[in-house]
Every structure is written in structure tokens, then in C-alpha cells.
PDB file of C-alpha atoms and ligand atoms in Angstrom:
ATOM      1  CA  UNK A 614      -2.288 -65.714 -32.622  1.00 91.00           C
ATOM      2  CA  UNK A 615      -2.358 -64.149 -29.184  1.00 97.00           C
ATOM      3  CA  UNK A 616      -5.256 -64.960 -26.779  1.00 97.00           C
ATOM      4  CA  UNK A 617      -6.295 -64.904 -23.178  1.00 98.00           C
ATOM      5  CA  UNK A 618      -8.222 -67.733 -21.578  1.00 98.00           C
ATOM      6  CA  UNK A 619     -10.508 -67.256 -18.711  1.00 98.00           C
ATOM      7  CA  UNK A 620      -8.248 -64.475 -17.214  1.00 98.00           C
ATOM      8  CA  UNK A 621      -9.097 -63.272 -13.738  1.00 98.00           C
ATOM      9  CA  UNK A 622      -7.121 -60.406 -12.062  1.00 98.00           C
ATOM     10  CA  UNK A 623      -7.682 -58.827  -8.590  1.00 98.00           C
ATOM     11  CA  UNK A 624      -5.875 -55.986  -6.856  1.00 97.00           C
ATOM     12  CA  UNK A 625      -6.468 -57.111  -3.180  1.00 95.00           C
ATOM     13  CA  UNK A 626     -10.296 -57.090  -2.823  1.00 94.00           C
ATOM     14  CA  UNK A 627     -10.779 -55.222  -6.228  1.00 95.00           C
ATOM     15  CA  UNK A 628     -11.642 -57.831  -8.837  1.00 97.00           C
ATOM     16  CA  UNK A 629     -10.492 -56.121 -12.072  1.00 98.00           C
ATOM     17  CA  UNK A 630     -10.824 -58.908 -14.586  1.00 98.00           C
ATOM     18  CA  UNK A 631     -13.276 -61.845 -14.433  1.00 98.00           C
ATOM     19  CA  UNK A 632     -12.923 -64.875 -16.601  1.00 98.00           C
ATOM     20  CA  UNK A 633     -11.787 -62.816 -19.689  1.00 98.00           C
ATOM     21  CA  UNK A 634     -11.413 -64.817 -22.937  1.00 98.00           C
ATOM     22  CA  UNK A 635     -10.767 -63.708 -26.549  1.00 98.00           C
ATOM     23  CA  UNK A 636      -8.182 -64.226 -29.286  1.00 98.00           C
ATOM     24  CA  UNK A 637      -6.521 -61.561 -31.475  1.00 97.00           C
ATOM     25  CA  UNK A 638      -5.446 -62.816 -34.829  1.00 96.00           C
ATOM     26  CA  UNK A 639      -2.320 -61.331 -36.933  1.00 95.00           C
ATOM     27  CA  UNK A 640      -3.069 -58.599 -39.318  1.00 94.00           C
ATOM     28  CA  UNK A 641      -6.115 -57.614 -37.630  1.00 96.00           C
ATOM     29  CA  UNK A 642      -7.016 -54.894 -35.152  1.00 97.00           C
ATOM     30  CA  UNK A 643      -8.792 -56.018 -31.945  1.00 98.00           C
ATOM     31  CA  UNK A 644     -10.242 -53.238 -30.054  1.00 97.00           C
ATOM     32  CA  UNK A 645     -10.891 -53.413 -26.326  1.00 97.00           C
ATOM     33  CA  UNK A 646     -13.438 -50.929 -25.318  1.00 96.00           C
ATOM     34  CA  UNK A 647     -15.240 -50.098 -22.086  1.00 94.00           C
ATOM     35  CA  UNK A 648     -15.751 -47.163 -19.485  1.00 91.00           C
ATOM     36  CA  UNK A 649     -13.245 -46.019 -16.853  1.00 90.00           C
ATOM     37  CA  UNK A 650     -12.353 -48.891 -14.497  1.00 93.00           C
ATOM     38  CA  UNK A 651     -13.755 -51.594 -16.973  1.00 95.00           C
ATOM     39  CA  UNK A 652     -10.298 -53.233 -16.817  1.00 97.00           C
ATOM     40  CA  UNK A 653      -8.763 -52.403 -20.119  1.00 96.00           C
ATOM     41  CA  UNK A 654      -5.283 -51.455 -18.812  1.00 96.00           C
ATOM     42  CA  UNK A 655      -5.238 -54.172 -16.476  1.00 98.00           C
ATOM     43  CA  UNK A 656      -5.720 -56.523 -19.449  1.00 98.00           C
ATOM     44  CA  UNK A 657      -2.844 -55.194 -21.304  1.00 98.00           C
ATOM     45  CA  UNK A 658      -0.622 -55.088 -18.144  1.00 97.00           C
ATOM     46  CA  UNK A 659      -1.522 -58.803 -17.517  1.00 98.00           C
ATOM     47  CA  UNK A 660      -0.624 -59.687 -21.119  1.00 98.00           C
ATOM     48  CA  UNK A 661       2.670 -58.054 -20.978  1.00 97.00           C
ATOM     49  CA  UNK A 662       3.585 -59.726 -17.641  1.00 97.00           C
ATOM     50  CA  UNK A 663       3.377 -56.539 -15.443  1.00 97.00           C
ATOM     51  CA  UNK A 664       0.506 -57.911 -13.470  1.00 97.00           C
ATOM     52  CA  UNK A 665       0.034 -61.520 -12.507  1.00 97.00           C
ATOM     53  CA  UNK A 666      -3.395 -63.110 -12.953  1.00 98.00           C
ATOM     54  CA  UNK A 667      -5.132 -64.984 -10.182  1.00 97.00           C
ATOM     55  CA  UNK A 668      -6.599 -67.506 -12.712  1.00 98.00           C
ATOM     56  CA  UNK A 669      -6.330 -68.190 -16.459  1.00 98.00           C
ATOM     57  CA  UNK A 670      -3.555 -67.660 -18.920  1.00 97.00           C
ATOM     58  CA  UNK A 671      -2.129 -65.604 -21.912  1.00 98.00           C
ATOM     59  CA  UNK A 672      -0.803 -67.538 -24.909  1.00 98.00           C
ATOM     60  CA  UNK A 673       0.987 -66.649 -28.113  1.00 97.00           C
ATOM     61  CA  UNK A 674       1.555 -68.968 -30.982  1.00 93.00           C
ATOM     62  CA  UNK A 675       0.965 -72.058 -28.891  1.00 90.00           C
ATOM     63  CA  UNK A 676       3.350 -70.809 -25.905  1.00 95.00           C
ATOM     64  CA  UNK A 677       2.238 -69.702 -22.529  1.00 97.00           C
ATOM     65  CA  UNK A 678       3.190 -66.096 -21.563  1.00 98.00           C
ATOM     66  CA  UNK A 679       1.783 -66.221 -18.163  1.00 97.00           C
ATOM     67  CA  UNK A 680       4.386 -66.516 -15.397  1.00 96.00           C
ATOM     68  CA  UNK A 681       7.181 -65.113 -17.564  1.00 97.00           C
ATOM     69  CA  UNK A 682       9.096 -62.033 -16.912  1.00 97.00           C
ATOM     70  CA  UNK A 683       8.188 -58.744 -18.747  1.00 96.00           C
ATOM     71  CA  UNK A 684      11.536 -58.554 -20.463  1.00 94.00           C
ATOM     72  CA  UNK A 685      10.941 -62.216 -21.933  1.00 96.00           C
ATOM     73  CA  UNK A 686       7.534 -61.201 -23.019  1.00 96.00           C
ATOM     74  CA  UNK A 687       8.996 -58.343 -24.981  1.00 94.00           C
ATOM     75  CA  UNK A 688      11.604 -60.599 -26.459  1.00 93.00           C
ATOM     76  CA  UNK A 689       8.960 -63.074 -27.632  1.00 95.00           C
ATOM     77  CA  UNK A 690       7.642 -60.078 -29.615  1.00 95.00           C
ATOM     78  CA  UNK A 691       5.049 -58.328 -27.576  1.00 97.00           C
ATOM     79  CA  UNK A 692       5.406 -54.476 -27.493  1.00 95.00           C
ATOM     80  CA  UNK A 693       3.387 -52.493 -25.125  1.00 95.00           C
ATOM     81  CA  UNK A 694       2.753 -48.730 -25.488  1.00 94.00           C
ATOM     82  CA  UNK A 695       1.392 -47.827 -22.022  1.00 91.00           C
ATOM     83  CA  UNK A 696      -1.255 -45.307 -21.042  1.00 82.00           C
ATOM     84  CA  UNK A 697       0.546 -42.023 -20.626  1.00 73.00           C
ATOM     85  CA  UNK A 698       2.793 -43.131 -23.455  1.00 76.00           C
ATOM     86  CA  UNK A 699       6.083 -44.123 -21.833  1.00 79.00           C
ATOM     87  CA  UNK A 700       8.650 -42.010 -23.509  1.00 91.00           C
ATOM     88  CA  UNK A 701      11.593 -40.603 -21.585  1.00 93.00           C
ATOM     89  CA  UNK A 702      11.073 -36.699 -21.633  1.00 92.00           C
ATOM     90  CA  UNK A 703      14.761 -35.776 -20.883  1.00 94.00           C
ATOM     91  CA  UNK A 704      16.047 -38.030 -23.750  1.00 96.00           C
ATOM     92  CA  UNK A 705      15.963 -36.785 -27.457  1.00 97.00           C
ATOM     93  CA  UNK A 706      13.688 -38.538 -29.970  1.00 97.00           C
ATOM     94  CA  UNK A 707      16.502 -40.451 -31.169  1.00 97.00           C
ATOM     95  CA  UNK A 708      17.787 -41.613 -27.865  1.00 97.00           C
ATOM     96  CA  UNK A 709      14.187 -42.910 -27.019  1.00 96.00           C
ATOM     97  CA  UNK A 710      14.237 -44.852 -30.248  1.00 96.00           C
ATOM     98  CA  UNK A 711      17.774 -46.400 -29.621  1.00 96.00           C
ATOM     99  CA  UNK A 712      16.379 -47.564 -26.323  1.00 93.00           C
ATOM    100  CA  UNK A 713      13.600 -49.340 -28.256  1.00 92.00           C
ATOM    101  CA  UNK A 714      16.003 -50.966 -30.729  1.00 93.00           C
ATOM    102  CA  UNK A 715      18.315 -52.236 -28.011  1.00 90.00           C
ATOM    103  CA  UNK A 716      16.690 -55.754 -28.038  1.00 86.00           C
ATOM    104  CA  UNK A 717      17.451 -56.311 -31.641  1.00 88.00           C
ATOM    105  CA  UNK A 718      21.172 -57.282 -31.950  1.00 86.00           C
ATOM    106  CA  UNK A 719      21.889 -55.239 -35.172  1.00 90.00           C
ATOM    107  CA  UNK A 720      23.143 -51.874 -36.079  1.00 92.00           C
ATOM    108  CA  UNK A 721      20.493 -49.241 -35.170  1.00 93.00           C
ATOM    109  CA  UNK A 722      20.975 -46.996 -38.145  1.00 95.00           C
ATOM    110  CA  UNK A 723      18.690 -48.730 -40.585  1.00 94.00           C
ATOM    111  CA  UNK A 724      16.133 -49.335 -38.001  1.00 95.00           C
ATOM    112  CA  UNK A 725      15.968 -45.685 -37.170  1.00 97.00           C
ATOM    113  CA  UNK A 726      15.654 -44.669 -40.869  1.00 96.00           C
ATOM    114  CA  UNK A 727      12.788 -47.087 -41.143  1.00 93.00           C
ATOM    115  CA  UNK A 728      10.853 -45.379 -38.237  1.00 94.00           C
ATOM    116  CA  UNK A 729      11.821 -41.930 -39.759  1.00 95.00           C
ATOM    117  CA  UNK A 730      10.369 -42.978 -42.960  1.00 92.00           C
ATOM    118  CA  UNK A 731       7.243 -44.114 -41.200  1.00 89.00           C
ATOM    119  CA  UNK A 732       6.727 -41.049 -39.064  1.00 91.00           C
ATOM    120  CA  UNK A 733       8.696 -38.201 -40.988  1.00 92.00           C
ATOM    121  CA  UNK A 734       8.042 -35.696 -38.350  1.00 93.00           C
ATOM    122  CA  UNK A 735      10.164 -37.773 -35.930  1.00 95.00           C
ATOM    123  CA  UNK A 736      13.031 -37.676 -38.339  1.00 97.00           C
ATOM    124  CA  UNK A 737      12.932 -33.762 -38.320  1.00 97.00           C
ATOM    125  CA  UNK A 738      12.875 -33.802 -34.430  1.00 97.00           C
ATOM    126  CA  UNK A 739      15.344 -36.474 -34.057  1.00 97.00           C
ATOM    127  CA  UNK A 740      17.625 -34.259 -31.919  1.00 97.00           C
ATOM    128  CA  UNK A 741      14.956 -32.517 -29.939  1.00 96.00           C
ATOM    129  CA  UNK A 742      14.235 -33.561 -26.318  1.00 96.00           C
ATOM    130  CA  UNK A 743      11.009 -35.742 -26.240  1.00 95.00           C
ATOM    131  CA  UNK A 744       9.516 -33.318 -23.651  1.00 94.00           C
ATOM    132  CA  UNK A 745       9.310 -30.615 -26.200  1.00 95.00           C
ATOM    133  CA  UNK A 746       7.131 -32.752 -28.621  1.00 94.00           C
ATOM    134  CA  UNK A 747       3.433 -32.164 -29.043  1.00 91.00           C
ATOM    135  CA  UNK A 748       0.942 -34.685 -27.594  1.00 88.00           C
ATOM    136  CA  UNK A 749       0.431 -36.238 -31.076  1.00 87.00           C
ATOM    137  CA  UNK A 750       4.301 -36.290 -31.875  1.00 91.00           C
ATOM    138  CA  UNK A 751       4.887 -37.926 -28.569  1.00 92.00           C
ATOM    139  CA  UNK A 752       2.115 -40.672 -29.360  1.00 90.00           C
ATOM    140  CA  UNK A 753       3.937 -41.388 -32.633  1.00 90.00           C
ATOM    141  CA  UNK A 754       7.451 -41.557 -30.834  1.00 94.00           C
ATOM    142  CA  UNK A 755       5.943 -44.001 -28.408  1.00 94.00           C
ATOM    143  CA  UNK A 756       4.541 -46.183 -31.177  1.00 92.00           C
ATOM    144  CA  UNK A 757       7.893 -45.898 -33.070  1.00 93.00           C
ATOM    145  CA  UNK A 758       9.814 -46.833 -30.114  1.00 94.00           C
ATOM    146  CA  UNK A 759       7.640 -50.024 -29.772  1.00 93.00           C
ATOM    147  CA  UNK A 760       7.677 -50.815 -33.426  1.00 93.00           C
ATOM    148  CA  UNK A 761      11.506 -50.452 -33.887  1.00 94.00           C
ATOM    149  CA  UNK A 762      11.832 -53.819 -32.029  1.00 91.00           C
ATOM    150  CA  UNK A 763       9.751 -55.419 -34.848  1.00 92.00           C
ATOM    151  CA  UNK A 764       7.128 -56.917 -32.558  1.00 95.00           C
ATOM    152  CA  UNK A 765       4.508 -59.451 -33.646  1.00 95.00           C
ATOM    153  CA  UNK A 766       2.005 -58.095 -31.210  1.00 97.00           C
ATOM    154  CA  UNK A 767       1.522 -54.351 -30.521  1.00 96.00           C
ATOM    155  CA  UNK A 768      -0.660 -53.358 -27.289  1.00 97.00           C
ATOM    156  CA  UNK A 769      -1.843 -49.753 -27.498  1.00 96.00           C
ATOM    157  CA  UNK A 770      -3.392 -48.229 -24.300  1.00 96.00           C
ATOM    158  CA  UNK A 771      -5.521 -45.189 -25.284  1.00 94.00           C
ATOM    159  CA  UNK A 772      -3.291 -43.834 -27.927  1.00 92.00           C
ATOM    160  CA  UNK A 773      -5.861 -41.295 -28.919  1.00 90.00           C
ATOM    161  CA  UNK A 774      -5.942 -39.712 -25.198  1.00 88.00           C
ATOM    162  CA  UNK A 775      -5.489 -35.900 -25.371  1.00 84.00           C
ATOM    163  CA  UNK A 776      -5.197 -35.715 -28.981  1.00 86.00           C
ATOM    164  CA  UNK A 777      -7.403 -33.459 -31.403  1.00 87.00           C
ATOM    165  CA  UNK A 778      -9.891 -35.336 -33.565  1.00 88.00           C
ATOM    166  CA  UNK A 779      -7.750 -34.775 -36.631  1.00 88.00           C
ATOM    167  CA  UNK A 780      -4.516 -36.075 -35.031  1.00 86.00           C
ATOM    168  CA  UNK A 781      -6.501 -39.048 -33.675  1.00 89.00           C
ATOM    169  CA  UNK A 782      -7.892 -39.839 -37.126  1.00 89.00           C
ATOM    170  CA  UNK A 783      -4.334 -39.651 -38.560  1.00 87.00           C
ATOM    171  CA  UNK A 784      -2.839 -41.866 -35.918  1.00 87.00           C
ATOM    172  CA  UNK A 785      -5.761 -44.439 -36.504  1.00 90.00           C
ATOM    173  CA  UNK A 786      -4.829 -44.466 -40.040  1.00 90.00           C
ATOM    174  CA  UNK A 787      -1.322 -45.239 -39.463  1.00 88.00           C
ATOM    175  CA  UNK A 788      -2.220 -47.973 -36.961  1.00 91.00           C
ATOM    176  CA  UNK A 789      -4.537 -49.571 -39.641  1.00 93.00           C
ATOM    177  CA  UNK A 790      -1.588 -49.243 -42.297  1.00 90.00           C
ATOM    178  CA  UNK A 791       0.990 -50.791 -40.016  1.00 88.00           C
ATOM    179  CA  UNK A 792      -1.232 -53.652 -39.042  1.00 91.00           C
ATOM    180  CA  UNK A 793      -2.004 -54.613 -42.587  1.00 89.00           C
ATOM    181  CA  UNK A 794       1.426 -54.123 -43.986  1.00 88.00           C
ATOM    182  CA  UNK A 795       3.264 -56.115 -41.323  1.00 86.00           C
ATOM    183  CA  UNK A 796       0.807 -58.804 -40.310  1.00 90.00           C
ATOM    184  CA  UNK A 797       0.983 -57.173 -36.918  1.00 95.00           C
ATOM    185  CA  UNK A 798      -1.406 -58.233 -34.200  1.00 96.00           C
ATOM    186  CA  UNK A 799      -2.856 -55.025 -32.787  1.00 97.00           C
ATOM    187  CA  UNK A 800      -4.841 -54.904 -29.480  1.00 98.00           C
ATOM    188  CA  UNK A 801      -6.145 -51.351 -29.366  1.00 97.00           C
ATOM    189  CA  UNK A 802      -7.561 -50.308 -25.979  1.00 97.00           C
ATOM    190  CA  UNK A 803      -9.519 -47.122 -26.287  1.00 93.00           C
ATOM    191  CA  UNK A 804     -12.293 -45.126 -24.426  1.00 88.00           C
ATOM    192  CA  UNK A 805     -12.827 -43.292 -27.718  1.00 88.00           C
ATOM    193  CA  UNK A 806     -15.061 -45.972 -29.019  1.00 92.00           C
ATOM    194  CA  UNK A 807     -16.124 -44.313 -32.245  1.00 91.00           C
ATOM    195  CA  UNK A 808     -12.623 -43.863 -33.692  1.00 91.00           C
ATOM    196  CA  UNK A 809     -11.578 -47.243 -32.626  1.00 94.00           C
ATOM    197  CA  UNK A 810     -14.482 -48.886 -34.131  1.00 95.00           C
ATOM    198  CA  UNK A 811     -13.764 -47.202 -37.479  1.00 93.00           C
ATOM    199  CA  UNK A 812     -10.492 -49.212 -37.947  1.00 95.00           C
ATOM    200  CA  UNK A 813     -10.948 -52.214 -35.823  1.00 97.00           C
ATOM    201  CA  UNK A 814     -11.933 -55.597 -37.191  1.00 97.00           C
ATOM    202  CA  UNK A 815     -13.138 -57.064 -34.097  1.00 98.00           C
ATOM    203  CA  UNK A 816     -14.398 -55.264 -30.714  1.00 97.00           C
ATOM    204  CA  UNK A 817     -14.366 -56.776 -27.287  1.00 97.00           C
ATOM    205  CA  UNK A 818     -16.571 -54.752 -24.682  1.00 96.00           C
ATOM    206  CA  UNK A 819     -15.593 -55.006 -21.016  1.00 96.00           C
ATOM    207  CA  UNK A 820     -17.840 -53.960 -18.311  1.00 95.00           C
ATOM    208  CA  UNK A 821     -16.756 -54.189 -14.691  1.00 95.00           C
ATOM    209  CA  UNK A 822     -14.041 -56.685 -15.723  1.00 97.00           C
ATOM    210  CA  UNK A 823     -16.285 -58.996 -17.842  1.00 97.00           C
ATOM    211  CA  UNK A 824     -16.612 -59.301 -21.481  1.00 97.00           C
ATOM    212  CA  UNK A 825     -20.180 -58.302 -22.533  1.00 96.00           C
ATOM    213  CA  UNK A 826     -19.497 -58.491 -26.238  1.00 96.00           C
ATOM    214  CA  UNK A 827     -16.928 -59.883 -28.748  1.00 97.00           C
ATOM    215  CA  UNK A 828     -18.068 -59.254 -32.324  1.00 97.00           C
ATOM    216  CA  UNK A 829     -17.181 -57.726 -35.632  1.00 98.00           C
ATOM    217  CA  UNK A 830     -16.497 -53.953 -35.099  1.00 97.00           C
ATOM    218  CA  UNK A 831     -19.422 -52.966 -37.585  1.00 96.00           C
ATOM    219  CA  UNK A 832     -21.809 -55.046 -35.438  1.00 96.00           C
ATOM    220  CA  UNK A 833     -20.747 -53.380 -32.183  1.00 96.00           C
ATOM    221  CA  UNK A 834     -20.935 -49.926 -33.726  1.00 94.00           C
ATOM    222  CA  UNK A 835     -24.637 -50.617 -34.784  1.00 94.00           C
ATOM    223  CA  UNK A 836     -25.751 -52.180 -31.509  1.00 94.00           C
ATOM    224  CA  UNK A 837     -27.881 -49.590 -29.715  1.00 92.00           C
ATOM    225  CA  UNK A 838     -27.684 -51.296 -26.478  1.00 90.00           C
ATOM    226  CA  UNK A 839     -23.977 -51.663 -26.277  1.00 91.00           C
ATOM    227  CA  UNK A 840     -23.502 -48.020 -27.557  1.00 90.00           C
ATOM    228  CA  UNK A 841     -25.691 -46.527 -24.965  1.00 87.00           C
ATOM    229  CA  UNK A 842     -25.014 -48.572 -21.867  1.00 83.00           C
ATOM    230  CA  UNK A 843     -21.434 -49.788 -22.259  1.00 85.00           C
ATOM    231  CA  UNK A 844     -19.719 -47.370 -24.654  1.00 86.00           C
ATOM    232  CA  UNK A 845     -21.285 -44.117 -23.657  1.00 79.00           C
ATOM    233  CA  UNK A 846     -21.925 -43.328 -27.203  1.00 76.00           C
ATOM    234  CA  UNK A 847     -24.708 -40.783 -26.928  1.00 66.00           C
ATOM    235  CA  UNK A 848     -25.408 -38.786 -30.153  1.00 60.00           C
ATOM    236  CA  UNK A 849     -28.255 -38.022 -32.239  1.00 43.00           C
TER     237      UNK A 849
HETATM  238  N1  LIG B1962      -2.605 -50.960  -8.806  1.00 75.11           N
HETATM  239  C1  LIG B1962      -4.035 -50.995  -8.539  1.00 75.11           C
HETATM  240  N2  LIG B1962      -4.445 -51.239  -7.164  1.00 75.11           N
HETATM  241  C2  LIG B1962      -5.711 -51.288  -6.940  1.00 75.11           C
HETATM  242  N3  LIG B1962      -6.746 -51.306  -7.831  1.00 75.11           N
HETATM  243  C3  LIG B1962      -6.519 -51.017  -9.073  1.00 75.11           C
HETATM  244  C4  LIG B1962      -5.142 -51.002  -9.510  1.00 75.11           C
HETATM  245  N4  LIG B1962      -4.946 -50.664 -10.996  1.00 75.11           N
HETATM  246  C5  LIG B1962      -6.364 -50.655 -11.211  1.00 75.11           C
HETATM  247  N5  LIG B1962      -7.217 -50.853 -10.142  1.00 75.11           N
HETATM  248  C6  LIG B1962      -8.708 -51.012 -10.269  1.00 75.11           C
HETATM  249  O1  LIG B1962      -8.982 -51.997 -11.141  1.00 75.11           O
HETATM  250  C7  LIG B1962     -10.171 -51.528 -11.822  1.00 75.11           C
HETATM  251  C8  LIG B1962      -9.658 -51.639 -13.342  1.00 75.11           C
HETATM  252  O2  LIG B1962      -8.689 -50.634 -13.625  1.00 75.11           O
HETATM  253  P1  LIG B1962      -8.061 -50.348 -15.166  1.00 75.11           P
HETATM  254  O3  LIG B1962      -7.099 -49.286 -14.941  1.00 75.11           O
HETATM  255  O4  LIG B1962      -7.774 -51.762 -15.708  1.00 75.11           O
HETATM  256  O5  LIG B1962      -9.260 -49.824 -15.908  1.00 75.11           O
HETATM  257  P2  LIG B1962      -9.351 -49.116 -17.397  1.00 75.11           P
HETATM  258  O6  LIG B1962     -10.482 -49.884 -18.084  1.00 75.11           O
HETATM  259  O7  LIG B1962      -8.061 -49.039 -17.975  1.00 75.11           O
HETATM  260  O8  LIG B1962      -9.920 -47.659 -16.977  1.00 75.11           O
HETATM  261  P3  LIG B1962      -9.533 -46.198 -17.574  1.00 75.11           P
HETATM  262  O9  LIG B1962     -10.350 -46.108 -18.866  1.00 75.11           O
HETATM  263  O10 LIG B1962      -9.984 -45.256 -16.694  1.00 75.11           O
HETATM  264  O11 LIG B1962      -8.087 -46.160 -17.956  1.00 75.11           O
HETATM  265  C9  LIG B1962     -10.569 -50.229 -11.355  1.00 75.11           C
HETATM  266  O12 LIG B1962     -11.495 -50.461 -10.475  1.00 75.11           O
HETATM  267  C10 LIG B1962      -9.308 -49.767 -10.720  1.00 75.11           C
HETATM  268  O13 LIG B1962      -9.652 -48.776  -9.761  1.00 75.11           O
HETATM  269 MG1  LIG B1963      -6.884 -47.451 -18.660  1.00 75.11          MG
END
């Protein structure tokens, strides 16, 4: 179980997170939703040790992650797929995956094959530069690069950004399957509340750095007030 406890983060005078508390259980998808500037990216960056909180802590299976170096947090099993995807364009698909596999001290071959089985298109494109991939393929590569290290926790920052609705639906489907089949803990940050709520178990809604809701995804999806004021889901 990974969780954050009373987490507050500030960038100078800008308070990005205010006493944020929630837990994300294994084998479940916890969606973190909210408008631009709500603090979603800051939350993931704090969990993975890239930003130091002013107060509060992050814990994983009884251990405190706060104060540890980002590399150590990766080694403890937390993989972060950042906003903008974090793949190296000049490297081929396979080189990007090999980088992801480096923290596992075992031959990369079987690990690569496992990812190619999961995302067949990456196998077909293995010698191609990552820069030549489509947006959806690049998102798959970013996820495969995180997964190849066999993390316990997967932090995804807006994986659907810039993808067509159909590609987003496929991607959400793969996230759902992965989470269930590997007992992976997924924290899914999305502005696209609708597609995230379809696959998430629980949703945490942030507004100006505060948690305004933490409830089963179906409940959040039905809540008119949350939908209108905090999630910008205006539809007939
Ligand atoms: N490095 C930084 N320095 C100063 N302020 C920052 C920094 N990063 C983020 N902020 C501010 O902190 C707040 C939260 O930003 P954050 O990126 O976490 O929001 P977000 O919910 O991910 O938004 P988006 O949906 O647009 O990605 C915003 O007001 C933002 O301007
Ligand atoms: Mg963000």
C-alpha cells in the first residue's frame, strides 16, 4: 500500500498541495483528477522524490519514502511516467527499453520480450527511433519502459494527453489489465476525467491543492457538483 499523509508542497509563495492525504491499494487504480494547476503533477513528483514536501510524508509498505533520493525510490519499486512521456527521441525503441531495464540485474532479453508481448507494436518498431513513433506508440513506449523494471507502483501523468479517443480507450484498457494481472498499484493522473473514471476504482479530486473528494469512481462520476465545478464535465 502506498499513501500520502498530510502532504503540503510549496514553490516559493505558490502553495501547490495542502494537507493531501489518501492511500492507493495494490491491484487498484486510483485516479487523481482536477483542473489545470490543481497540483496533480506536483503530487506525483513529490511521491517519486523529485520535489521535497514542506510537511507530511509519503509511505510505501510501512517504509517512509520522503527524504530519499529519486533513484532509491525507483529501486523500491515506484515507476513514474512523467507528463510529456520521458522517452529519449534519439534512441531506438529497444534502447529506451534497455535503459528502463538497467535497474534489474538480469539479462534484458526476456524482459524485452515480455514488453513486446504486451505491446506488439513496440516489437515491430524496435529498431526505429522513438522520435518517429506516433503519440499513442510513444505513450506505450513510456509505459513499457516503466514496466520493464517490474515496479510495484506505477505513477502515470496524463497518459491520454494528445491521443485520439479510440487510442485513449485502448490505452486505458491496457492499464486496467496490467493493474489486475500484476497486482500493480496504479496512480493515474488525468484531466480527462471521463475516461479515467471508467477504469479507476477510486478517484481523488484535487482543487487548488486540496482534496475535495476521495470516493469510489462510480460515485464521483455520478456526483453532479463534482462533475460541474471540479472536473469540468459539461455535457447534456
Ligand atoms: N516548478 C514550479 N515553480 C513554481 N510553481 C510551480 C512549479 N510547478 C508547478 N507550479 C505551480 O503549482 C501549481 C500546481 O501545478 P501542477 O503542475 O502540479 O498542476 P497540475 O494539476 O499538474 O496541472 P495540469 O493539469 O495543467 O498539468 C500551479 O499553480 C503551478 O503554476
Ligand atoms: Mg500536470
